[in-house]
XYZ file of C-alpha atoms in Angstrom:
218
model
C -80.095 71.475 -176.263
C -83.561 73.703 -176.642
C -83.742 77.640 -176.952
C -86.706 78.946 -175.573
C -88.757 82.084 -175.254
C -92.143 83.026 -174.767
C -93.897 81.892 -178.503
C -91.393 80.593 -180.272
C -91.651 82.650 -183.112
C -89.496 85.197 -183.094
C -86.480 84.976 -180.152
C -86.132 81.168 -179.923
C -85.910 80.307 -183.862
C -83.663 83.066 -184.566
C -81.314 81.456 -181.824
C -81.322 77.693 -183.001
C -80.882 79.281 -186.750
C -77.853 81.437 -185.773
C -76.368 78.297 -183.800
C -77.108 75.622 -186.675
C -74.949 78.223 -188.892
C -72.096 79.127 -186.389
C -70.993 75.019 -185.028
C -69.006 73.716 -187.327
C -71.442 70.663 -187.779
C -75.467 71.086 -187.275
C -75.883 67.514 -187.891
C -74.213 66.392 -184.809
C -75.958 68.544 -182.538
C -79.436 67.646 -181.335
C -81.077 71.310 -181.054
C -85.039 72.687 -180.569
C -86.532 76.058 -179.734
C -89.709 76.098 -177.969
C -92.234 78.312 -176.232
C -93.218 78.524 -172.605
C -96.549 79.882 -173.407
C -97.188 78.573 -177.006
C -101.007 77.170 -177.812
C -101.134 76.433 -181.388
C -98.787 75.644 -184.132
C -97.352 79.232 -185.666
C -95.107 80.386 -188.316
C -91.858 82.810 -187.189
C -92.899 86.768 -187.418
C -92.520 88.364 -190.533
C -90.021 90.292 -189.421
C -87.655 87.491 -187.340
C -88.389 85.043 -190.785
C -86.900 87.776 -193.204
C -84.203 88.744 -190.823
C -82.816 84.438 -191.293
C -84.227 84.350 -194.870
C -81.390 85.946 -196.065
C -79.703 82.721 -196.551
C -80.974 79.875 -197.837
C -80.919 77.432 -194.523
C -82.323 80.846 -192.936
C -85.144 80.639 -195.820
C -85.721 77.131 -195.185
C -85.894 77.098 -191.028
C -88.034 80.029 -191.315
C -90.063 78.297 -194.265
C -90.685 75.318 -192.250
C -90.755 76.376 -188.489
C -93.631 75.736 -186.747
C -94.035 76.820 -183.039
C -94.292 74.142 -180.691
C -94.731 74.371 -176.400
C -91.754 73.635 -174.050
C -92.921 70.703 -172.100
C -90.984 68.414 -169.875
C -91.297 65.719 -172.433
C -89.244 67.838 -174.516
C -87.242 69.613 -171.877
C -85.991 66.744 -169.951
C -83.743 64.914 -172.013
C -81.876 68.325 -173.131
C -78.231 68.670 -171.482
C -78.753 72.586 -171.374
C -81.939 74.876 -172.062
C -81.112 78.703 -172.773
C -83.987 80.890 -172.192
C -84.300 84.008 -173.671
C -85.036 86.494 -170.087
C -84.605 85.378 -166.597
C -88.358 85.192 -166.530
C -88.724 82.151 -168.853
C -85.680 80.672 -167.040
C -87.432 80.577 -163.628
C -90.808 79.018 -165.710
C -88.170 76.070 -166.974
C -87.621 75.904 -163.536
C -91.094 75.554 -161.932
C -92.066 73.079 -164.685
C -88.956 70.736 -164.476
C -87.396 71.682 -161.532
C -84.409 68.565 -162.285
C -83.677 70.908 -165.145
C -82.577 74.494 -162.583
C -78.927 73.612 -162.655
C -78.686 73.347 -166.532
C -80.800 76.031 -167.275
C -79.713 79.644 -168.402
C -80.699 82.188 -170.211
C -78.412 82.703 -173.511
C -76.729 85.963 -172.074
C -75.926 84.929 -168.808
C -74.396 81.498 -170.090
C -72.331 83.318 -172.463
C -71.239 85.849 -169.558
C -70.558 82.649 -167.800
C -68.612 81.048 -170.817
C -66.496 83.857 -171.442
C -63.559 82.630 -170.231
C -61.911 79.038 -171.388
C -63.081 75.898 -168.835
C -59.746 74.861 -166.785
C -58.494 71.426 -166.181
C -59.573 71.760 -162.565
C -62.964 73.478 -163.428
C -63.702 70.242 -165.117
C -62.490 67.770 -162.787
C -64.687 69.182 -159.736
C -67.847 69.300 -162.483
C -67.164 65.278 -162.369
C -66.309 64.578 -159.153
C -69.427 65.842 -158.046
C -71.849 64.330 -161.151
C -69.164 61.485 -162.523
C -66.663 60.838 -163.851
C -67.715 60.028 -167.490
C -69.850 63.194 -167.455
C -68.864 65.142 -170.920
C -70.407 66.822 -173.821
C -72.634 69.695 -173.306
C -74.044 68.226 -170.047
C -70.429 68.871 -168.885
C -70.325 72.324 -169.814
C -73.596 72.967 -168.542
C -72.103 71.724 -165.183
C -69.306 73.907 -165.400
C -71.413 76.860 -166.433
C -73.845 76.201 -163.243
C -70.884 75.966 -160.879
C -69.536 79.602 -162.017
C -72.781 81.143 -161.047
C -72.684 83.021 -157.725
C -68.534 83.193 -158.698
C -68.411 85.294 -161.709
C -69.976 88.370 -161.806
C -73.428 89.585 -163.785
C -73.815 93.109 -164.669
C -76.251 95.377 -162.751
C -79.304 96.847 -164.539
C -78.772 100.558 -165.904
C -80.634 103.128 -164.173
C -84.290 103.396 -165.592
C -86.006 106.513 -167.009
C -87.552 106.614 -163.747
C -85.043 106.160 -160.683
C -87.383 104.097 -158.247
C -87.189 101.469 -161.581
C -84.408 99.713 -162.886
C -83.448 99.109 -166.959
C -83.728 96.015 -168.224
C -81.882 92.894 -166.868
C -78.497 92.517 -168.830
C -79.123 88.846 -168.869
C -81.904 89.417 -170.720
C -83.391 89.268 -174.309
C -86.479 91.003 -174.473
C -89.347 90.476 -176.380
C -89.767 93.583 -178.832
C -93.035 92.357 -180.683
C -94.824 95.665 -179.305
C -92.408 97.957 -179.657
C -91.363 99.764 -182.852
C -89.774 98.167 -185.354
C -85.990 99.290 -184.585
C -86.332 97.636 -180.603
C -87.681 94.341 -182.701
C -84.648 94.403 -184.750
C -82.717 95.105 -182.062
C -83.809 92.506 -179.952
C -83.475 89.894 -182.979
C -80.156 91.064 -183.557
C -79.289 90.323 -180.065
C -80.797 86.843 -179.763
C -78.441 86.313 -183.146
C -75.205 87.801 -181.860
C -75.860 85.626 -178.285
C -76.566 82.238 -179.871
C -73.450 82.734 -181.986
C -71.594 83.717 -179.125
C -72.462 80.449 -177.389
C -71.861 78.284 -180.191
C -68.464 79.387 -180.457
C -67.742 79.203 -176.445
C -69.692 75.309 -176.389
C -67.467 74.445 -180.192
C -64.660 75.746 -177.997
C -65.303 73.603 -175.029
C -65.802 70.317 -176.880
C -63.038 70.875 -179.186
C -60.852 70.712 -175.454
C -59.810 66.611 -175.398
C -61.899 64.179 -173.529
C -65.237 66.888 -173.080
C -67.207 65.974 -176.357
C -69.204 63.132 -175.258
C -70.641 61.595 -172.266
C -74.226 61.830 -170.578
C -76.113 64.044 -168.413
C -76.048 64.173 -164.802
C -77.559 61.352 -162.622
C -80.059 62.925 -161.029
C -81.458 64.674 -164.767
Protein backbone atom coordinates (compact mmCIF):
# COMPACT_ATOMS: atom_id res chain seq x y z
CA UNK A 1 0.00 0.00 0.00
CA UNK A 2 1.60 3.77 -0.59
CA UNK A 3 0.36 7.09 1.16
CA UNK A 4 0.85 9.93 -0.87
CA UNK A 5 0.72 13.69 -0.88
CA UNK A 6 2.20 16.41 -2.61
CA UNK A 7 6.23 16.24 -1.18
CA UNK A 8 6.29 13.65 0.91
CA UNK A 9 7.52 15.32 3.75
CA UNK A 10 5.12 16.20 5.90
CA UNK A 11 1.33 14.48 5.16
CA UNK A 12 2.46 11.17 3.60
CA UNK A 13 5.25 10.10 6.32
CA UNK A 14 3.18 11.06 9.15
CA UNK A 15 0.50 8.57 7.64
CA UNK A 16 2.77 5.41 6.98
CA UNK A 17 4.32 6.24 10.67
CA UNK A 18 0.88 6.36 12.39
CA UNK A 19 -0.13 3.05 10.39
CA UNK A 20 3.29 1.10 11.07
CA UNK A 21 2.34 1.88 14.92
CA UNK A 22 -1.50 1.16 14.88
CA UNK A 23 -1.48 -2.76 12.74
CA UNK A 24 -0.73 -5.09 14.96
CA UNK A 25 2.33 -6.25 12.79
CA UNK A 26 4.42 -3.60 10.51
CA UNK A 27 6.50 -6.33 9.29
CA UNK A 28 3.85 -8.02 7.38
CA UNK A 29 2.62 -5.13 5.65
CA UNK A 30 4.42 -3.82 2.58
CA UNK A 31 3.84 0.13 3.02
CA UNK A 32 5.53 3.54 1.17
CA UNK A 33 4.61 7.20 1.16
CA UNK A 34 5.47 9.14 -1.79
CA UNK A 35 5.08 12.49 -3.50
CA UNK A 36 3.24 13.44 -6.64
CA UNK A 37 5.37 16.39 -7.20
CA UNK A 38 8.67 15.47 -5.37
CA UNK A 39 12.20 16.43 -7.31
CA UNK A 40 14.92 15.68 -5.00
CA UNK A 41 15.53 13.54 -2.04
CA UNK A 42 14.20 15.59 1.32
CA UNK A 43 14.05 15.10 4.95
CA UNK A 44 10.27 15.33 6.77
CA UNK A 45 9.53 19.16 8.03
CA UNK A 46 10.70 20.07 11.22
CA UNK A 47 7.60 20.31 12.47
CA UNK A 48 5.82 16.79 10.98
CA UNK A 49 9.52 14.99 12.19
CA UNK A 50 9.08 16.25 15.89
CA UNK A 51 5.40 15.66 15.90
CA UNK A 52 6.52 11.30 15.20
CA UNK A 53 9.81 11.82 17.12
CA UNK A 54 8.14 11.45 20.14
CA UNK A 55 8.65 7.82 20.06
CA UNK A 56 11.43 6.12 19.20
CA UNK A 57 10.18 4.28 15.73
CA UNK A 58 8.70 7.97 15.22
CA UNK A 59 12.49 9.23 15.84
CA UNK A 60 13.82 6.71 13.62
CA UNK A 61 11.21 7.03 10.40
CA UNK A 62 11.62 10.63 10.71
CA UNK A 63 15.55 10.18 11.17
CA UNK A 64 15.79 8.20 8.11
CA UNK A 65 12.95 9.33 5.68
CA UNK A 66 13.90 10.54 2.62
CA UNK A 67 11.30 11.88 0.07
CA UNK A 68 10.98 9.96 -2.92
CA UNK A 69 8.35 10.66 -6.28
CA UNK A 70 5.18 8.51 -6.81
CA UNK A 71 5.80 6.87 -10.08
CA UNK A 72 4.00 4.03 -11.69
CA UNK A 73 6.94 1.83 -11.03
CA UNK A 74 6.16 2.29 -7.54
CA UNK A 75 2.44 2.78 -7.75
CA UNK A 76 1.50 -0.18 -9.73
CA UNK A 77 2.14 -3.08 -7.77
CA UNK A 78 0.33 -1.40 -4.57
CA UNK A 79 -3.23 -3.08 -3.78
CA UNK A 80 -4.51 0.45 -2.52
CA UNK A 81 -2.92 4.09 -2.71
CA UNK A 82 -4.49 6.73 -0.18
CA UNK A 83 -3.89 10.19 -1.21
CA UNK A 84 -3.95 12.84 1.02
CA UNK A 85 -6.81 15.51 -1.03
CA UNK A 86 -8.94 14.56 -3.89
CA UNK A 87 -6.50 16.54 -5.96
CA UNK A 88 -3.54 14.10 -5.65
CA UNK A 89 -6.10 11.27 -6.04
CA UNK A 90 -7.18 12.39 -9.55
CA UNK A 91 -3.03 12.89 -10.37
CA UNK A 92 -2.73 8.90 -9.27
CA UNK A 93 -5.28 8.66 -11.64
CA UNK A 94 -3.97 10.43 -14.78
CA UNK A 95 -0.56 8.78 -14.23
CA UNK A 96 -1.77 5.11 -13.74
CA UNK A 97 -5.08 5.18 -14.76
CA UNK A 98 -5.27 0.88 -13.93
CA UNK A 99 -4.79 2.22 -10.44
CA UNK A 100 -8.59 4.70 -10.32
CA UNK A 101 -10.54 1.91 -8.74
CA UNK A 102 -8.04 1.32 -5.81
CA UNK A 103 -7.25 4.68 -5.25
CA UNK A 104 -8.63 6.97 -2.36
CA UNK A 105 -7.82 9.51 -0.46
CA UNK A 106 -7.32 8.44 3.41
CA UNK A 107 -10.63 10.26 4.54
CA UNK A 108 -12.88 9.15 2.07
CA UNK A 109 -11.67 5.39 2.42
CA UNK A 110 -12.15 5.57 6.02
CA UNK A 111 -15.76 7.21 5.44
CA UNK A 112 -16.09 4.30 3.16
CA UNK A 113 -14.73 1.70 5.77
CA UNK A 114 -16.78 2.77 8.49
CA UNK A 115 -18.98 0.18 8.60
CA UNK A 116 -17.86 -3.78 8.84
CA UNK A 117 -17.55 -5.55 5.03
CA UNK A 118 -20.63 -8.17 4.79
CA UNK A 119 -20.48 -11.66 3.58
CA UNK A 120 -22.30 -10.56 0.44
CA UNK A 121 -20.23 -7.28 0.04
CA UNK A 122 -17.37 -9.63 -0.40
CA UNK A 123 -18.70 -12.21 -2.54
CA UNK A 124 -19.86 -9.62 -5.39
CA UNK A 125 -16.07 -7.90 -4.91
CA UNK A 126 -14.99 -11.59 -6.29
CA UNK A 127 -17.38 -12.45 -8.55
CA UNK A 128 -16.61 -9.58 -10.48
CA UNK A 129 -12.41 -9.64 -10.02
CA UNK A 130 -12.11 -13.58 -8.77
CA UNK A 131 -12.59 -15.61 -6.74
CA UNK A 132 -9.20 -15.90 -4.89
CA UNK A 133 -9.10 -12.08 -4.72
CA UNK A 134 -8.23 -11.24 -0.80
CA UNK A 135 -5.99 -9.16 1.27
CA UNK A 136 -6.03 -5.51 0.91
CA UNK A 137 -6.69 -5.73 -2.87
CA UNK A 138 -10.03 -7.17 -1.61
CA UNK A 139 -10.85 -4.45 0.55
CA UNK A 140 -9.84 -1.99 -1.83
CA UNK A 141 -12.51 -3.66 -4.09
CA UNK A 142 -15.03 -3.46 -1.58
CA UNK A 143 -14.16 0.10 -0.69
CA UNK A 144 -14.44 1.13 -4.61
CA UNK A 145 -17.80 -0.60 -4.95
CA UNK A 146 -19.35 1.56 -1.91
CA UNK A 147 -18.51 4.72 -3.68
CA UNK A 148 -21.50 6.41 -5.36
CA UNK A 149 -23.59 4.14 -2.41
CA UNK A 150 -22.52 5.62 0.78
CA UNK A 151 -22.66 9.03 1.30
CA UNK A 152 -19.63 11.86 1.50
CA UNK A 153 -20.18 14.93 3.41
CA UNK A 154 -20.78 18.29 1.64
CA UNK A 155 -18.22 21.11 2.01
CA UNK A 156 -19.13 23.78 4.83
CA UNK A 157 -20.08 27.05 3.63
CA UNK A 158 -16.91 29.26 2.91
CA UNK A 159 -16.10 32.71 4.37
CA UNK A 160 -17.29 33.86 1.16
CA UNK A 161 -20.74 32.25 -0.03
CA UNK A 162 -20.03 32.02 -3.92
CA UNK A 163 -16.92 29.55 -2.39
CA UNK A 164 -17.16 26.46 -0.69
CA UNK A 165 -14.86 25.18 2.61
CA UNK A 166 -12.63 22.71 2.15
CA UNK A 167 -13.47 19.18 0.81
CA UNK A 168 -14.21 16.84 3.88
CA UNK A 169 -12.33 14.17 2.08
CA UNK A 170 -9.56 16.11 2.26
CA UNK A 171 -6.18 16.61 4.13
CA UNK A 172 -4.78 19.78 3.37
CA UNK A 173 -1.47 20.85 3.10
CA UNK A 174 -0.82 23.50 6.00
CA UNK A 175 2.98 24.23 5.20
CA UNK A 176 1.92 28.05 4.59
CA UNK A 177 -0.30 28.54 7.05
CA UNK A 178 0.41 29.25 10.73
CA UNK A 179 1.67 26.88 12.77
CA UNK A 180 -1.71 25.71 14.61
CA UNK A 181 -3.46 24.78 10.77
CA UNK A 182 0.09 22.71 10.29
CA UNK A 183 -0.54 20.93 13.43
CA UNK A 184 -3.82 20.57 12.70
CA UNK A 185 -3.48 19.18 9.48
CA UNK A 186 -0.68 16.66 10.85
CA UNK A 187 -2.89 15.71 13.48
CA UNK A 188 -5.45 14.82 11.01
CA UNK A 189 -3.31 12.83 8.57
CA UNK A 190 -2.39 10.86 12.11
CA UNK A 191 -5.90 10.32 13.43
CA UNK A 192 -6.97 9.12 9.51
CA UNK A 193 -4.14 6.64 8.95
CA UNK A 194 -4.94 5.16 12.35
CA UNK A 195 -8.40 5.09 11.57
CA UNK A 196 -7.70 2.99 8.47
CA UNK A 197 -5.39 0.71 10.00
CA UNK A 198 -7.83 -0.33 12.41
CA UNK A 199 -10.86 -0.65 9.69
CA UNK A 200 -8.11 -2.74 7.05
CA UNK A 201 -6.70 -4.94 10.70
CA UNK A 202 -10.46 -5.33 11.04
CA UNK A 203 -11.15 -6.55 7.59
CA UNK A 204 -8.32 -9.08 7.38
CA UNK A 205 -8.80 -10.32 10.77
CA UNK A 206 -12.59 -11.47 9.03
CA UNK A 207 -11.68 -15.43 7.84
CA UNK A 208 -10.60 -16.13 4.36
CA UNK A 209 -9.83 -11.99 3.41
CA UNK A 210 -6.05 -11.82 4.48
CA UNK A 211 -4.37 -12.96 1.45
CA UNK A 212 -4.80 -13.24 -2.17
CA UNK A 213 -3.70 -10.91 -5.19
CA UNK A 214 -4.79 -7.90 -6.89
CA UNK A 215 -7.25 -7.61 -9.51
CA UNK A 216 -6.60 -8.95 -13.09
CA UNK A 217 -6.67 -6.14 -14.93
CA UNK A 218 -4.00 -4.14 -12.13
Amino acid sequence: MAFVCAANVCRSPVMEVAFRQTVRDATAWDIVSAGTQVTRADRMCAVAARHVGTTAVGATFAAGHRSRAATPDLLRSRDIVLGATVAERRRLAVLVPALRERTFTVREAVLLGAEEATIDEIAAARAVHGADLSGLALYAAVLDARRGVVPMPEPSRGILPWRAGPDPRDITDRHTSRLARHHGAIRLAESSAQEFAQQAQRFLDMPGNRRGRRPSHA
